[in-house]
């Protein structure tokens, strides 16, 4: 009797496991069938490169960025537009993993469990994708950035709505004529499949002084009553911290506008590891931000093993500090928006992907208190009027900070410019980095200016009309 019971129990357990396994398999088939179609080895099923009948991708103004014509994938007729959006749209391959045509290939080609890949053409319009990016703005940024022959990135983002207006990464290539990468030329194309706006981090240099300023504002009540003396270098922790030039006597706002390394190194040491790290964490430096279904690379602020001199340099944006371009645009947007950030997105809700919940969201996070954001806004506006000059950006009211980050290895510095427009009809934040270049104002500045003026025109901002 016991033997029969044991056998019955075993048979019952095996049956339950079998039914459960079949149920799990059925669930995975329904939930992930599109991923199977997306694989390189199945591209032949959907035609050339898997995009023979893929839906059309549009920019915010209805301009066609990519579509399928007679079984062939074609891209915008303007070379600057299609090259500038390579990392956002992708090409016929899936080499750029974060690009739309890689990440959402099954949705674009119209695959579903009922029709498979044989969906009637009359129903395929539902598989088009509408984006928030502006083709003309991306092209304007790309034309300046690519002219340097340097790797880099430029982001313009609406801090009120979360819409990404511009996302440009270099190096890039024309998706209509992708290069054949071999052992002989692979160094020329190193990193070409990486979207620097989303997936790369860089030494920030003086743009990190925004974070150090926030920490000082929140923890040093007398910060606006102080003055410092900058002779061009100062022994901090047994080694020199240097400035580009001696500033003489200088106050807090002037230290930001003239980007005085001495002041910011001394502030970081006074504030200490715990307070500096807490501010960096709250601002999102050590976190990722989500952009549709992608996550940005995490920045880095870690001074747990730093000596006094290294802690000082960390407040300047050197040591081992790292930031991501999209991350910095979002942080600047939070300052403009009273301390709260709007989650960035590129896919409009009207798209099939928006219907599936992959478009914009109402998610917000507080990166700064409202009073800290107000104080930073005042300092960044002062930096623009006092140092850079307010005759740039086509008449927009800009708050900004540049950075020139030394990276060593016989390379030029990373040139940065970050900030935002205060104009009600142009609520845009920006971040630009040019690798191996020079002063941020000289290299990143022209890229940002071209992008912001074109973006403002596209939005109909009064200042640039």
Short mmCIF file of C-alpha atoms in Angstrom, two decimals:
data_model
loop_
_atom_site.label_atom_id
_atom_site.label_comp_id
_atom_site.label_asym_id
_atom_site.label_seq_id
_atom_site.Cartn_x
_atom_site.Cartn_y
_atom_site.Cartn_z
CA UNK A 1 0.00 0.00 0.00
CA UNK A 2 2.83 2.39 0.91
CA UNK A 3 4.60 1.58 -2.38
CA UNK A 4 1.43 2.44 -4.38
CA UNK A 5 1.07 5.70 -2.43
CA UNK A 6 4.69 6.65 -3.09
CA UNK A 7 4.29 5.92 -6.79
CA UNK A 8 1.05 7.88 -6.96
CA UNK A 9 2.67 10.82 -5.21
CA UNK A 10 5.63 10.71 -7.61
CA UNK A 11 3.35 10.55 -10.65
CA UNK A 12 1.30 13.45 -9.27
CA UNK A 13 4.44 15.54 -8.67
CA UNK A 14 5.76 14.83 -12.17
CA UNK A 15 2.37 15.72 -13.67
CA UNK A 16 2.21 19.00 -11.74
CA UNK A 17 5.78 19.83 -12.80
CA UNK A 18 4.96 19.02 -16.43
CA UNK A 19 1.82 21.17 -16.43
CA UNK A 20 3.70 23.96 -14.67
CA UNK A 21 6.55 23.74 -17.17
CA UNK A 22 4.14 23.86 -20.09
CA UNK A 23 2.43 26.87 -18.55
CA UNK A 24 5.75 28.65 -18.06
CA UNK A 25 6.76 27.81 -21.65
CA UNK A 26 3.45 29.17 -22.95
CA UNK A 27 3.91 32.36 -20.92
CA UNK A 28 7.46 32.85 -22.23
CA UNK A 29 6.24 32.24 -25.78
CA UNK A 30 3.56 34.90 -25.47
CA UNK A 31 5.70 37.40 -23.58
CA UNK A 32 8.99 36.99 -25.42
CA UNK A 33 8.18 35.68 -28.87
CA UNK A 34 9.20 38.99 -30.39
CA UNK A 35 12.70 38.61 -28.94
CA UNK A 36 13.15 35.39 -30.91
CA UNK A 37 12.25 37.18 -34.15
CA UNK A 38 14.76 39.93 -33.29
CA UNK A 39 17.75 37.60 -33.26
CA UNK A 40 20.37 37.99 -36.00
CA UNK A 41 19.98 34.36 -37.09
CA UNK A 42 16.26 34.91 -37.82
CA UNK A 43 16.56 38.05 -39.96
CA UNK A 44 15.93 35.98 -43.09
CA UNK A 45 12.39 35.34 -41.88
CA UNK A 46 11.44 39.01 -42.09
CA UNK A 47 13.38 39.85 -45.24
CA UNK A 48 16.65 41.72 -45.77
CA UNK A 49 18.15 42.58 -42.37
CA UNK A 50 14.76 41.92 -40.79
CA UNK A 51 13.43 45.37 -41.72
CA UNK A 52 11.93 44.77 -45.18
CA UNK A 53 8.42 45.64 -44.00
CA UNK A 54 9.23 47.58 -40.83
CA UNK A 55 7.17 50.57 -39.81
CA UNK A 56 8.13 54.19 -40.40
CA UNK A 57 9.96 56.28 -37.81
CA UNK A 58 9.08 60.00 -37.63
CA UNK A 59 10.55 62.96 -35.78
CA UNK A 60 8.41 65.32 -33.69
CA UNK A 61 7.35 67.30 -36.78
CA UNK A 62 6.39 64.32 -38.92
CA UNK A 63 9.66 64.18 -40.88
CA UNK A 64 10.47 60.64 -41.99
CA UNK A 65 13.66 59.35 -40.39
CA UNK A 66 13.48 55.73 -41.57
CA UNK A 67 11.03 53.68 -43.63
CA UNK A 68 10.81 50.57 -45.81
CA UNK A 69 10.40 50.96 -49.56
CA UNK A 70 10.14 47.94 -51.90
CA UNK A 71 11.74 45.64 -49.34
CA UNK A 72 14.60 48.03 -48.57
CA UNK A 73 15.17 50.20 -45.50
CA UNK A 74 15.84 53.82 -46.41
CA UNK A 75 16.68 56.81 -44.24
CA UNK A 76 16.14 60.56 -44.29
CA UNK A 77 17.32 62.19 -47.52
CA UNK A 78 19.52 64.67 -45.60
CA UNK A 79 22.86 63.07 -44.78
CA UNK A 80 23.43 65.21 -41.69
CA UNK A 81 20.01 64.23 -40.33
CA UNK A 82 20.40 60.50 -40.85
CA UNK A 83 24.00 60.45 -39.58
CA UNK A 84 23.20 62.59 -36.54
CA UNK A 85 20.43 60.15 -35.57
CA UNK A 86 22.40 56.97 -36.21
CA UNK A 87 22.60 56.06 -32.53
CA UNK A 88 18.96 56.95 -31.87
CA UNK A 89 17.45 55.19 -34.89
CA UNK A 90 20.12 52.60 -35.70
CA UNK A 91 20.94 51.08 -39.07
CA UNK A 92 19.95 47.81 -40.72
CA UNK A 93 22.06 45.81 -38.29
CA UNK A 94 21.60 45.41 -34.54
CA UNK A 95 25.12 46.50 -33.70
CA UNK A 96 23.91 49.61 -31.86
CA UNK A 97 22.07 47.82 -29.08
CA UNK A 98 20.35 50.89 -27.59
CA UNK A 99 18.97 52.11 -30.96
CA UNK A 100 15.25 51.89 -31.78
CA UNK A 101 15.71 49.50 -34.72
CA UNK A 102 17.65 47.13 -32.48
CA UNK A 103 15.69 47.39 -29.26
CA UNK A 104 12.18 47.47 -30.76
CA UNK A 105 12.67 45.51 -33.97
CA UNK A 106 9.78 43.09 -33.41
CA UNK A 107 7.34 45.99 -32.83
CA UNK A 108 8.58 47.76 -35.95
CA UNK A 109 8.25 44.72 -38.19
CA UNK A 110 4.71 44.03 -36.97
CA UNK A 111 5.23 40.64 -35.39
CA UNK A 112 2.46 39.19 -33.22
CA UNK A 113 1.23 35.75 -32.20
CA UNK A 114 -1.82 35.86 -34.46
CA UNK A 115 -0.30 37.05 -37.74
CA UNK A 116 3.31 36.15 -37.10
CA UNK A 117 5.28 38.15 -39.68
CA UNK A 118 2.48 38.04 -42.26
CA UNK A 119 0.46 40.97 -40.96
CA UNK A 120 -1.46 42.62 -43.83
CA UNK A 121 0.09 45.89 -45.01
CA UNK A 122 -3.15 47.70 -44.20
CA UNK A 123 -2.54 47.00 -40.51
CA UNK A 124 1.17 47.82 -40.41
CA UNK A 125 0.73 51.56 -39.89
CA UNK A 126 0.15 50.78 -36.24
CA UNK A 127 3.79 49.80 -36.06
CA UNK A 128 5.14 53.24 -36.90
CA UNK A 129 7.07 55.10 -34.20
CA UNK A 130 6.79 58.83 -33.51
CA UNK A 131 9.71 60.42 -31.70
CA UNK A 132 10.19 63.61 -29.69
CA UNK A 133 13.52 64.43 -31.36
CA UNK A 134 13.79 67.28 -33.85
CA UNK A 135 15.70 66.28 -36.99
CA UNK A 136 16.92 69.83 -37.74
CA UNK A 137 18.25 70.31 -34.20
CA UNK A 138 20.11 67.00 -34.27
CA UNK A 139 21.63 67.88 -37.66
CA UNK A 140 22.70 71.33 -36.43
CA UNK A 141 24.47 69.84 -33.40
CA UNK A 142 26.05 67.07 -35.48
CA UNK A 143 27.42 69.41 -38.13
CA UNK A 144 29.42 71.35 -35.53
CA UNK A 145 30.40 68.36 -33.37
CA UNK A 146 31.51 66.16 -36.27
CA UNK A 147 33.53 69.05 -37.68
CA UNK A 148 36.02 68.62 -34.83
CA UNK A 149 36.70 65.01 -35.79
CA UNK A 150 36.29 64.10 -32.11
CA UNK A 151 34.11 61.69 -30.19
CA UNK A 152 31.45 63.31 -28.06
CA UNK A 153 27.77 63.83 -27.38
CA UNK A 154 25.10 66.53 -27.29
CA UNK A 155 21.73 66.36 -25.53
CA UNK A 156 18.86 68.87 -25.47
CA UNK A 157 15.93 67.98 -23.22
CA UNK A 158 12.63 69.66 -22.30
CA UNK A 159 12.72 69.86 -18.52
CA UNK A 160 8.97 70.58 -18.28
CA UNK A 161 7.73 67.63 -20.37
CA UNK A 162 10.68 65.19 -20.44
CA UNK A 163 10.89 65.20 -24.25
CA UNK A 164 14.38 64.66 -25.65
CA UNK A 165 14.74 67.15 -28.52
CA UNK A 166 18.31 66.32 -29.51
CA UNK A 167 20.46 63.25 -28.90
CA UNK A 168 23.64 63.14 -30.96
CA UNK A 169 26.69 60.92 -30.53
CA UNK A 170 29.98 60.86 -32.41
CA UNK A 171 31.78 59.12 -33.93
CA UNK A 172 29.07 58.08 -36.37
CA UNK A 173 28.52 56.94 -39.95
CA UNK A 174 25.86 57.23 -42.61
CA UNK A 175 23.33 54.38 -42.16
CA UNK A 176 22.76 54.45 -45.92
CA UNK A 177 26.42 53.54 -46.41
CA UNK A 178 27.67 51.64 -43.33
CA UNK A 179 31.42 51.02 -43.25
CA UNK A 180 33.02 47.62 -43.59
CA UNK A 181 35.05 47.34 -40.42
CA UNK A 182 38.12 45.11 -40.68
CA UNK A 183 41.23 44.46 -38.62
CA UNK A 184 43.02 47.09 -40.68
CA UNK A 185 40.58 49.95 -39.94
CA UNK A 186 38.95 48.92 -36.66
CA UNK A 187 40.86 51.59 -34.69
CA UNK A 188 39.28 54.27 -36.87
CA UNK A 189 35.83 53.03 -35.83
CA UNK A 190 36.54 52.21 -32.19
CA UNK A 191 33.41 52.92 -30.15
CA UNK A 192 31.28 53.73 -33.20
CA UNK A 193 28.44 51.45 -32.04
CA UNK A 194 28.25 53.12 -28.62
CA UNK A 195 25.66 55.84 -28.01
CA UNK A 196 27.68 58.27 -25.92
CA UNK A 197 24.60 60.18 -24.79
CA UNK A 198 23.25 57.09 -23.02
CA UNK A 199 26.08 54.64 -22.47
CA UNK A 200 29.30 56.62 -21.84
CA UNK A 201 30.74 58.44 -18.86
CA UNK A 202 33.42 61.13 -18.82
CA UNK A 203 35.52 63.09 -16.37
CA UNK A 204 33.40 66.21 -15.76
CA UNK A 205 35.90 68.87 -14.82
CA UNK A 206 34.37 72.12 -13.65
CA UNK A 207 30.75 71.25 -14.46
CA UNK A 208 30.94 69.20 -11.25
CA UNK A 209 31.28 72.47 -9.35
CA UNK A 210 27.49 72.62 -9.65
CA UNK A 211 27.33 69.67 -7.24
CA UNK A 212 29.99 71.08 -4.91
CA UNK A 213 28.12 74.41 -4.91
CA UNK A 214 24.90 72.63 -3.93
CA UNK A 215 26.68 70.94 -1.04
CA UNK A 216 28.17 74.24 0.15
CA UNK A 217 24.83 76.06 -0.11
CA UNK A 218 23.11 73.41 1.99
CA UNK A 219 25.83 73.01 4.65
CA UNK A 220 27.67 76.33 5.03
CA UNK A 221 25.29 79.09 6.19
CA UNK A 222 27.89 81.85 5.75
CA UNK A 223 28.97 80.80 2.24
CA UNK A 224 27.91 84.10 0.63
CA UNK A 225 29.80 86.16 3.22
CA UNK A 226 33.16 84.55 2.56
CA UNK A 227 36.06 85.53 0.35
CA UNK A 228 39.10 83.51 -0.70
CA UNK A 229 42.45 84.41 -2.18
CA UNK A 230 43.61 82.54 -5.28
CA UNK A 231 47.27 82.90 -6.29
CA UNK A 232 46.96 80.27 -9.03
CA UNK A 233 47.99 77.34 -6.85
CA UNK A 234 47.54 76.19 -3.28
CA UNK A 235 49.03 73.37 -1.23
CA UNK A 236 46.10 71.22 -0.14
CA UNK A 237 46.89 67.99 1.65
CA UNK A 238 50.58 68.11 0.81
CA UNK A 239 50.22 68.64 -2.96
CA UNK A 240 49.29 71.59 -5.14
CA UNK A 241 45.85 72.30 -6.52
CA UNK A 242 46.23 74.65 -9.48
CA UNK A 243 44.08 77.17 -11.32
CA UNK A 244 44.32 78.24 -14.95
CA UNK A 245 45.06 81.76 -13.69
CA UNK A 246 45.35 83.60 -10.34
CA UNK A 247 42.02 85.16 -9.41
CA UNK A 248 43.10 87.22 -6.40
CA UNK A 249 40.35 87.88 -3.86
CA UNK A 250 37.13 86.22 -4.92
CA UNK A 251 33.69 85.47 -3.44
CA UNK A 252 31.48 82.40 -3.87
CA UNK A 253 29.54 83.50 -6.95
CA UNK A 254 32.70 84.79 -8.60
CA UNK A 255 34.43 81.49 -7.81
CA UNK A 256 31.74 79.69 -9.81
CA UNK A 257 31.72 82.12 -12.73
CA UNK A 258 35.53 82.19 -12.98
CA UNK A 259 35.73 78.46 -12.17
CA UNK A 260 38.31 78.79 -9.39
CA UNK A 261 39.78 75.40 -8.57
CA UNK A 262 41.34 76.65 -5.33
CA UNK A 263 38.01 77.69 -3.83
CA UNK A 264 36.22 74.50 -4.84
CA UNK A 265 39.01 72.23 -3.63
CA UNK A 266 39.02 73.97 -0.26
CA UNK A 267 35.23 73.71 -0.08
CA UNK A 268 35.27 69.97 -0.81
CA UNK A 269 37.84 69.39 1.95
CA UNK A 270 35.88 71.50 4.44
CA UNK A 271 32.59 69.82 3.58
CA UNK A 272 34.16 66.36 3.81
CA UNK A 273 33.51 62.95 2.31
CA UNK A 274 30.14 62.33 3.94
CA UNK A 275 28.42 65.57 2.94
CA UNK A 276 29.90 65.65 -0.57
CA UNK A 277 28.84 62.06 -1.20
CA UNK A 278 25.33 62.66 0.13
CA UNK A 279 24.83 65.63 -2.21
CA UNK A 280 26.22 63.71 -5.20
CA UNK A 281 23.93 60.78 -4.43
CA UNK A 282 20.83 62.96 -4.10
CA UNK A 283 21.64 64.72 -7.37
CA UNK A 284 21.79 61.34 -9.11
CA UNK A 285 25.50 61.23 -9.92
CA UNK A 286 25.83 57.62 -8.76
CA UNK A 287 22.52 56.57 -10.31
CA UNK A 288 21.04 55.81 -13.71
CA UNK A 289 18.22 57.72 -15.38
CA UNK A 290 15.76 55.85 -17.57
CA UNK A 291 15.17 56.98 -21.16
CA UNK A 292 12.24 54.93 -22.50
CA UNK A 293 13.52 51.34 -22.16
CA UNK A 294 17.21 52.28 -21.87
CA UNK A 295 19.11 53.28 -18.77
CA UNK A 296 21.93 55.78 -18.76
CA UNK A 297 25.36 54.77 -17.57
CA UNK A 298 25.89 55.60 -13.91
CA UNK A 299 28.22 58.42 -13.06
CA UNK A 300 30.74 58.09 -10.26
CA UNK A 301 31.54 60.05 -7.13
CA UNK A 302 33.52 57.89 -4.70
CA UNK A 303 35.99 59.49 -2.32
CA UNK A 304 36.00 56.69 0.25
CA UNK A 305 39.72 56.04 -0.38
CA UNK A 306 40.71 59.62 -1.23
CA UNK A 307 43.39 61.53 0.64
CA UNK A 308 42.93 65.22 1.42
CA UNK A 309 44.38 66.42 -1.88
CA UNK A 310 42.27 63.94 -3.88
CA UNK A 311 39.15 64.98 -1.97
CA UNK A 312 39.92 68.56 -2.95
CA UNK A 313 40.32 67.64 -6.61
CA UNK A 314 37.03 65.71 -6.48
CA UNK A 315 35.22 68.96 -5.66
CA UNK A 316 36.78 70.45 -8.80
CA UNK A 317 35.47 67.56 -10.95
CA UNK A 318 38.72 65.62 -11.25
CA UNK A 319 40.10 62.67 -9.19
CA UNK A 320 37.89 59.71 -10.27
CA UNK A 321 34.67 61.70 -10.91
CA UNK A 322 32.56 60.56 -13.89
CA UNK A 323 29.26 61.77 -15.34
CA UNK A 324 27.01 60.87 -18.27
CA UNK A 325 25.78 63.50 -20.81
CA UNK A 326 22.07 62.65 -20.53
CA UNK A 327 22.46 62.56 -16.76
CA UNK A 328 23.92 66.08 -16.74
CA UNK A 329 21.12 67.43 -18.95
CA UNK A 330 18.58 65.98 -16.51
CA UNK A 331 20.42 67.43 -13.50
CA UNK A 332 20.48 70.88 -15.10
CA UNK A 333 16.80 70.50 -15.97
CA UNK A 334 16.08 69.82 -12.31
CA UNK A 335 17.76 73.08 -11.31
CA UNK A 336 15.62 74.93 -13.83
CA UNK A 337 12.51 73.13 -12.63
CA UNK A 338 12.73 73.99 -8.93
CA UNK A 339 14.80 70.95 -7.98
CA UNK A 340 12.60 68.29 -9.56
CA UNK A 341 13.52 66.37 -12.68
CA UNK A 342 11.15 65.08 -15.34
CA UNK A 343 12.03 61.61 -16.65
CA UNK A 344 13.41 61.94 -20.21
CA UNK A 345 11.87 60.06 -23.13
CA UNK A 346 12.07 59.93 -26.94
CA UNK A 347 9.01 57.85 -27.85
CA UNK A 348 5.71 59.70 -28.08
CA UNK A 349 2.63 58.19 -26.46
CA UNK A 350 0.85 57.98 -29.82
CA UNK A 351 3.31 55.38 -31.11
CA UNK A 352 2.74 51.65 -30.83
CA UNK A 353 5.53 51.63 -28.25
CA UNK A 354 3.76 54.36 -26.31
CA UNK A 355 0.63 52.23 -26.25
CA UNK A 356 2.75 49.40 -24.84
CA UNK A 357 3.93 51.68 -22.04
CA UNK A 358 7.39 52.41 -23.43
CA UNK A 359 6.78 56.10 -24.07
CA UNK A 360 7.01 59.09 -21.75
CA UNK A 361 5.98 58.91 -18.13
CA UNK A 362 5.00 61.38 -15.43
CA UNK A 363 7.83 60.19 -13.16
CA UNK A 364 9.64 62.94 -11.26
CA UNK A 365 12.42 62.93 -8.67
CA UNK A 366 13.67 65.68 -6.39
CA UNK A 367 17.40 66.12 -6.97
CA UNK A 368 17.71 69.42 -5.09
CA UNK A 369 15.56 71.29 -2.59
CA UNK A 370 13.69 74.22 -4.10
CA UNK A 371 15.88 76.71 -2.22
CA UNK A 372 19.08 75.03 -3.40
CA UNK A 373 17.81 74.95 -6.98
CA UNK A 374 16.97 78.67 -6.75
CA UNK A 375 20.47 79.47 -5.47
CA UNK A 376 22.14 77.37 -8.19
CA UNK A 377 19.96 79.04 -10.81
CA UNK A 378 21.18 82.43 -9.63
CA UNK A 379 24.83 81.32 -9.73
CA UNK A 380 24.59 79.76 -13.18
CA UNK A 381 22.84 82.81 -14.55
CA UNK A 382 25.54 85.03 -13.02
CA UNK A 383 28.19 82.80 -14.63
CA UNK A 384 26.61 83.41 -18.03
CA UNK A 385 26.27 87.17 -17.67
CA UNK A 386 29.49 87.81 -15.75
CA UNK A 387 31.92 85.56 -17.61
CA UNK A 388 30.68 83.94 -20.84
CA UNK A 389 28.65 86.86 -22.11
CA UNK A 390 24.91 87.14 -22.63
CA UNK A 391 25.10 87.84 -26.36
CA UNK A 392 25.19 84.12 -27.29
CA UNK A 393 22.36 81.69 -27.97
CA UNK A 394 20.31 83.97 -30.19
CA UNK A 395 18.83 86.01 -27.36
CA UNK A 396 17.76 83.10 -25.12
CA UNK A 397 18.12 83.59 -21.36
CA UNK A 398 20.76 80.99 -20.57
CA UNK A 399 22.19 79.64 -17.31
CA UNK A 400 25.33 77.58 -17.88
CA UNK A 401 28.61 76.12 -16.67
CA UNK A 402 31.56 74.92 -18.72
CA UNK A 403 34.18 72.36 -17.81
CA UNK A 404 37.61 71.36 -19.04
CA UNK A 405 38.46 67.94 -17.60
CA UNK A 406 42.02 66.66 -17.71
CA UNK A 407 42.14 62.95 -18.59
CA UNK A 408 45.88 62.27 -19.00
CA UNK A 409 47.29 59.63 -21.33
CA UNK A 410 48.64 62.31 -23.69
CA UNK A 411 45.07 63.28 -24.59
CA UNK A 412 43.47 66.69 -24.70
CA UNK A 413 40.84 67.43 -22.03
CA UNK A 414 37.13 66.76 -22.21
CA UNK A 415 35.42 70.03 -23.12
CA UNK A 416 31.98 70.41 -21.50
CA UNK A 417 29.11 72.85 -21.47
CA UNK A 418 25.89 72.23 -19.52
CA UNK A 419 22.92 74.38 -18.58
CA UNK A 420 19.44 75.45 -19.63
CA UNK A 421 17.25 78.24 -20.99
CA UNK A 422 14.95 80.09 -18.57
CA UNK A 423 12.56 81.27 -21.31
CA UNK A 424 8.97 80.12 -20.72
CA UNK A 425 8.55 79.17 -24.39
CA UNK A 426 11.89 77.34 -24.52
CA UNK A 427 12.22 75.19 -21.36
CA UNK A 428 15.26 73.26 -22.58
CA UNK A 429 18.27 71.89 -20.71
CA UNK A 430 21.44 70.82 -22.47
CA UNK A 431 24.73 68.99 -22.04
CA UNK A 432 27.59 68.61 -24.49
CA UNK A 433 31.00 66.96 -24.22
CA UNK A 434 33.80 66.87 -26.78
CA UNK A 435 36.53 64.34 -26.02
CA UNK A 436 40.23 65.02 -26.43
CA UNK A 437 39.57 68.68 -27.27
CA UNK A 438 40.22 71.71 -25.09
CA UNK A 439 38.36 74.44 -23.23
CA UNK A 440 34.66 73.63 -22.87
CA UNK A 441 33.57 77.11 -23.93
CA UNK A 442 35.67 76.85 -27.12
CA UNK A 443 34.60 73.36 -28.20
CA UNK A 444 31.31 72.38 -26.52
CA UNK A 445 29.96 75.94 -26.57
CA UNK A 446 29.47 76.21 -30.36
CA UNK A 447 27.77 72.80 -30.50
CA UNK A 448 25.31 73.78 -27.77
CA UNK A 449 24.67 77.19 -29.29
CA UNK A 450 23.83 75.67 -32.70
CA UNK A 451 21.55 73.05 -31.12
CA UNK A 452 19.75 75.45 -28.78
CA UNK A 453 19.10 78.10 -31.42
CA UNK A 454 17.66 75.52 -33.82
CA UNK A 455 15.63 73.86 -31.04
CA UNK A 456 14.25 77.26 -30.00
CA UNK A 457 13.23 77.97 -33.59
CA UNK A 458 11.50 74.59 -33.79
CA UNK A 459 9.58 75.35 -30.59
CA UNK A 460 8.71 78.84 -31.83
CA UNK A 461 10.53 80.63 -29.03
CA UNK A 462 10.08 84.39 -29.34
CA UNK A 463 13.73 85.22 -28.56
CA UNK A 464 15.11 83.66 -31.75
CA UNK A 465 12.33 84.47 -34.23
#
